[in-house]
Amino acid sequence: MRIVVKVGTSTLAHPGGLLNIRHTEDLVKVWSDIQNAGHQLIVVSSAATGLGVGKLQIEKPSDITTKQAAAAVGQCELMYTYDRLFSAYDHTVAQILLTGVDVEHTERRVNIQNTLTRLLELGALPIINENDTVATDEITSIGDNDTLAAIVACCAQADLLVLLSDIDGLYTANPHTHPDAKLIPLVREITPAVMALADGAGSALGTGGMATKLRAARMVTGSGADMVIANGAHPELLYDIAAGKPAGTRFTGHKED
Ligand code: GLU
């Protein structure tokens, strides 16, 4: 099975921007094992800006130039960390940085597709992020990695997209404000009522919220693949998710006519 997994800043970094070593090491171990079990994996990883903030020991920047600078520093840190951790399991990583312009341009999209396919054939694990240094405005940038992951899943003709978040899945109400909210295990159709369950809140260093995840689900399920939202603090859930067992919230894919 070809699986795209997206992991967010809130999973990979502590609120101040330093690496969450436990989460990151656990993730890399499970991802390596999933690959050893014969699945093809593509990772969409955030946290460039967050880790840059931690490494530079600055406050979360509000101006775009410092954000870009932080992302440039943090992207190095991110790939260095992945390279080091995956090497322990004999896996080879590859970095791909994309912008909105790249995925909309037909020829560039084909190039991305070809490179992804060849990397997977070569047994390498593509790790993708937005190229935050060049994509800054609403026209050139994709803006959030939930959307980027959905685009990658469609482009790579993945069977499954897993969005790892700091929440267990989609709830009947916002669980932070409604303690009696219930996790919804399965969504067969993303109706306006389902869309209304998102209230848009993201974490301190990341960008995505439930609304971007539901839009990603719409895109991915419409191309025929399943999408699952699960908690990145429990990476071993990926074993169940890959086996089609209940974990988090699963959105079932259906080809649109
Ligand atoms: N590309 C951004 C970063 O790596 C994250 C975007 C997102 O979290 O959705 O910092």
Short mmCIF file of C-alpha atoms in Angstrom, two decimals, residues 24-236:
data_model
loop_
_atom_site.label_atom_id
_atom_site.label_comp_id
_atom_site.label_asym_id
_atom_site.label_seq_id
_atom_site.Cartn_x
_atom_site.Cartn_y
_atom_site.Cartn_z
CA THR A 24 9.93 12.10 16.75
CA GLU A 25 11.88 8.97 17.71
CA ASP A 26 8.68 6.94 18.13
CA LEU A 27 7.39 8.12 14.75
CA VAL A 28 10.59 7.27 12.89
CA LYS A 29 10.66 3.80 14.45
CA VAL A 30 7.07 3.02 13.39
CA TRP A 31 7.53 4.54 9.93
CA SER A 32 10.68 2.46 9.38
CA ASP A 33 8.83 -0.68 10.45
CA ILE A 34 5.86 0.12 8.20
CA GLN A 35 8.31 0.38 5.30
CA ASN A 36 10.00 -2.87 6.31
CA ALA A 37 6.56 -4.51 6.25
CA GLY A 38 6.39 -3.66 2.54
CA HIS A 39 4.39 -0.43 2.43
CA GLN A 40 5.57 2.60 0.48
CA LEU A 41 5.69 5.71 2.63
CA ILE A 42 5.78 9.42 1.84
CA VAL A 43 6.03 11.82 4.79
CA VAL A 44 4.76 15.41 4.72
CA SER A 45 6.44 17.07 7.65
CA SER A 46 5.87 20.48 9.19
CA ALA A 47 7.93 22.06 11.95
CA ALA A 48 10.56 23.93 9.88
CA THR A 49 9.42 27.27 11.27
CA GLY A 50 8.80 25.86 14.75
CA LEU A 51 12.22 24.18 15.03
CA GLY A 52 13.90 27.30 13.56
CA VAL A 53 12.30 29.37 16.31
CA GLY A 54 13.65 26.91 18.88
CA LYS A 55 17.13 26.77 17.37
CA LEU A 56 17.44 30.56 17.00
CA GLN A 57 16.02 31.02 20.51
CA ILE A 58 13.58 33.69 19.34
CA GLU A 59 9.91 34.39 20.02
CA LYS A 60 7.42 33.09 17.42
CA PRO A 61 7.96 35.71 14.66
CA SER A 62 5.09 37.85 13.45
CA ASP A 63 6.91 39.28 10.41
CA ILE A 64 7.21 37.22 7.26
CA THR A 65 10.98 37.67 6.74
CA THR A 66 11.91 36.33 10.18
CA LYS A 67 9.45 33.47 9.61
CA GLN A 68 11.21 32.61 6.34
CA ALA A 69 14.59 32.80 8.06
CA ALA A 70 13.36 30.56 10.88
CA ALA A 71 11.97 28.07 8.33
CA ALA A 72 15.34 27.99 6.49
CA VAL A 73 17.15 27.17 9.74
CA GLY A 74 14.50 24.74 10.95
CA GLN A 75 14.26 22.81 7.66
CA CYS A 76 17.97 21.89 8.04
CA GLU A 77 17.40 20.84 11.61
CA LEU A 78 14.36 18.80 10.57
CA MET A 79 16.11 16.89 7.77
CA TYR A 80 19.28 16.41 9.85
CA THR A 81 17.10 14.88 12.58
CA TYR A 82 15.21 12.60 10.17
CA ASP A 83 18.38 11.54 8.37
CA ARG A 84 20.07 10.66 11.65
CA LEU A 85 17.08 8.77 13.10
CA PHE A 86 16.16 6.88 9.90
CA SER A 87 19.82 5.87 9.38
CA ALA A 88 19.59 3.82 12.57
CA TYR A 89 17.01 1.63 10.76
CA ASP A 90 18.91 1.67 7.43
CA HIS A 91 16.40 3.90 5.67
CA THR A 92 17.34 6.65 3.24
CA VAL A 93 15.46 9.94 3.26
CA ALA A 94 15.00 12.50 0.47
CA GLN A 95 13.94 16.12 0.85
CA ILE A 96 11.33 17.68 -1.45
CA LEU A 97 10.28 21.31 -0.97
CA LEU A 98 7.21 22.48 -2.90
CA THR A 99 5.16 25.62 -3.43
CA GLY A 100 1.63 26.23 -4.67
CA VAL A 101 3.01 27.28 -8.05
CA ASP A 102 4.83 23.94 -8.43
CA VAL A 103 1.75 21.80 -7.86
CA GLU A 104 -0.46 23.86 -10.15
CA HIS A 105 1.97 23.93 -13.09
CA THR A 106 1.35 20.80 -15.19
CA GLU A 107 4.97 20.17 -16.19
CA ARG A 108 6.27 20.73 -12.67
CA ARG A 109 3.56 18.46 -11.29
CA VAL A 110 4.65 15.70 -13.65
CA ASN A 111 8.26 16.23 -12.49
CA ILE A 112 7.16 15.91 -8.87
CA GLN A 113 5.19 12.77 -9.71
CA ASN A 114 8.13 11.21 -11.58
CA THR A 115 10.59 12.00 -8.80
CA LEU A 116 8.30 10.61 -6.11
CA THR A 117 7.77 7.41 -8.07
CA ARG A 118 11.47 6.93 -8.71
CA LEU A 119 12.39 7.63 -5.07
CA LEU A 120 9.90 4.99 -3.94
CA GLU A 121 11.24 2.52 -6.52
CA LEU A 122 14.73 3.18 -5.16
CA GLY A 123 13.52 2.46 -1.64
CA ALA A 124 14.04 6.03 -0.43
CA LEU A 125 11.56 7.83 1.79
CA PRO A 126 10.48 11.24 0.43
CA ILE A 127 9.98 13.87 3.14
CA ILE A 128 8.03 16.86 1.85
CA ASN A 129 7.40 20.35 3.18
CA GLU A 130 6.32 23.63 1.71
CA ASN A 131 9.25 25.77 0.53
CA ASP A 132 8.51 28.46 3.09
CA THR A 133 11.43 30.66 2.00
CA VAL A 134 9.93 31.38 -1.41
CA ALA A 135 6.20 30.81 -0.93
CA THR A 136 4.86 33.54 1.29
CA ASP A 137 1.70 35.00 -0.19
CA GLU A 138 -1.72 33.56 -0.83
CA ILE A 139 -1.05 33.14 -4.55
CA THR A 140 2.24 31.23 -4.45
CA SER A 141 1.85 29.28 -1.24
CA ILE A 142 -0.28 26.30 -0.36
CA GLY A 143 -0.44 27.69 3.16
CA ASP A 144 -0.89 24.63 5.33
CA ASN A 145 0.50 21.12 5.28
CA ASP A 146 -2.88 19.36 5.54
CA THR A 147 -3.65 20.73 2.08
CA LEU A 148 -0.10 20.00 0.87
CA ALA A 149 -0.45 16.40 2.10
CA ALA A 150 -3.77 16.00 0.26
CA ILE A 151 -2.20 17.35 -2.95
CA VAL A 152 0.76 14.97 -2.54
CA ALA A 153 -1.56 12.01 -1.87
CA CYS A 154 -3.49 12.72 -5.09
CA CYS A 155 -0.30 13.40 -7.08
CA ALA A 156 1.35 10.17 -5.84
CA GLN A 157 -1.87 8.16 -6.30
CA ALA A 158 -1.65 7.05 -2.68
CA ASP A 159 -4.11 4.53 -1.25
CA LEU A 160 -4.25 6.27 2.11
CA LEU A 161 -3.51 9.66 3.67
CA VAL A 162 -2.95 9.81 7.43
CA LEU A 163 -2.99 13.22 9.11
CA LEU A 164 -1.26 12.95 12.47
CA SER A 165 -2.39 15.74 14.74
CA ASP A 166 -2.51 16.68 18.42
CA ILE A 167 -6.12 15.50 18.52
CA ASP A 168 -7.50 11.93 18.35
CA GLY A 169 -9.77 12.63 15.36
CA LEU A 170 -12.99 14.42 14.47
CA TYR A 171 -15.36 14.96 17.40
CA THR A 172 -19.07 15.73 17.61
CA ALA A 173 -18.01 19.10 19.14
CA ASN A 174 -14.73 20.83 20.07
CA PRO A 175 -13.38 18.52 22.83
CA HIS A 176 -11.34 21.38 24.35
CA THR A 177 -14.53 23.26 25.16
CA HIS A 178 -17.05 20.37 25.27
CA PRO A 179 -15.80 17.57 27.56
CA ASP A 180 -18.73 15.35 26.56
CA ALA A 181 -17.80 15.49 22.85
CA LYS A 182 -17.54 12.04 21.20
CA LEU A 183 -14.98 10.84 18.66
CA ILE A 184 -16.52 10.01 15.27
CA PRO A 185 -14.79 6.79 14.07
CA LEU A 186 -16.08 6.73 10.49
CA VAL A 187 -17.25 9.39 8.02
CA ARG A 188 -18.64 8.06 4.75
CA GLU A 189 -19.58 11.41 3.28
CA ILE A 190 -18.32 14.91 4.00
CA THR A 191 -21.63 16.73 4.17
CA PRO A 192 -22.08 20.42 5.15
CA ALA A 193 -23.08 19.11 8.62
CA VAL A 194 -19.68 17.36 8.90
CA MET A 195 -17.88 20.51 7.69
CA ALA A 196 -19.69 22.48 10.40
CA LEU A 197 -18.00 20.32 13.07
CA ALA A 198 -14.68 22.13 12.45
CA ASP A 199 -14.14 25.32 14.34
CA GLY A 200 -10.86 26.31 12.74
CA ALA A 201 -8.57 26.36 15.81
CA GLY A 202 -4.90 25.45 15.30
CA SER A 203 -1.95 25.16 17.68
CA ALA A 204 0.61 27.81 18.65
CA LEU A 205 3.35 26.99 16.09
CA GLY A 206 1.44 25.11 13.36
CA THR A 207 -1.09 26.40 10.87
CA GLY A 208 -3.69 23.73 10.19
CA GLY A 209 -6.99 23.26 12.04
CA MET A 210 -9.92 20.86 11.67
CA ALA A 211 -11.35 22.87 8.75
CA THR A 212 -8.20 22.39 6.65
CA LYS A 213 -8.25 18.67 7.55
CA LEU A 214 -11.84 18.27 6.37
CA ARG A 215 -11.06 20.08 3.13
CA ALA A 216 -8.09 17.71 2.70
CA ALA A 217 -10.44 14.77 3.34
CA ARG A 218 -12.80 16.03 0.66
CA MET A 219 -9.98 16.22 -1.91
CA VAL A 220 -8.46 12.84 -1.05
CA THR A 221 -11.65 10.79 -0.69
CA GLY A 222 -12.87 12.29 -3.97
CA SER A 223 -9.81 10.78 -5.67
CA GLY A 224 -10.71 7.34 -4.27
CA ALA A 225 -8.27 7.11 -1.33
CA ASP A 226 -9.12 6.85 2.37
CA MET A 227 -8.02 9.49 4.86
CA VAL A 228 -7.52 9.05 8.60
CA ILE A 229 -7.04 11.72 11.28
CA ALA A 230 -5.20 10.27 14.30
CA ASN A 231 -3.12 11.43 17.25
CA GLY A 232 0.58 11.82 16.44
CA ALA A 233 1.44 11.16 20.08
CA HIS A 234 0.51 7.50 19.44
CA PRO A 235 2.37 6.60 16.22
CA GLU A 236 1.82 2.86 16.76
#
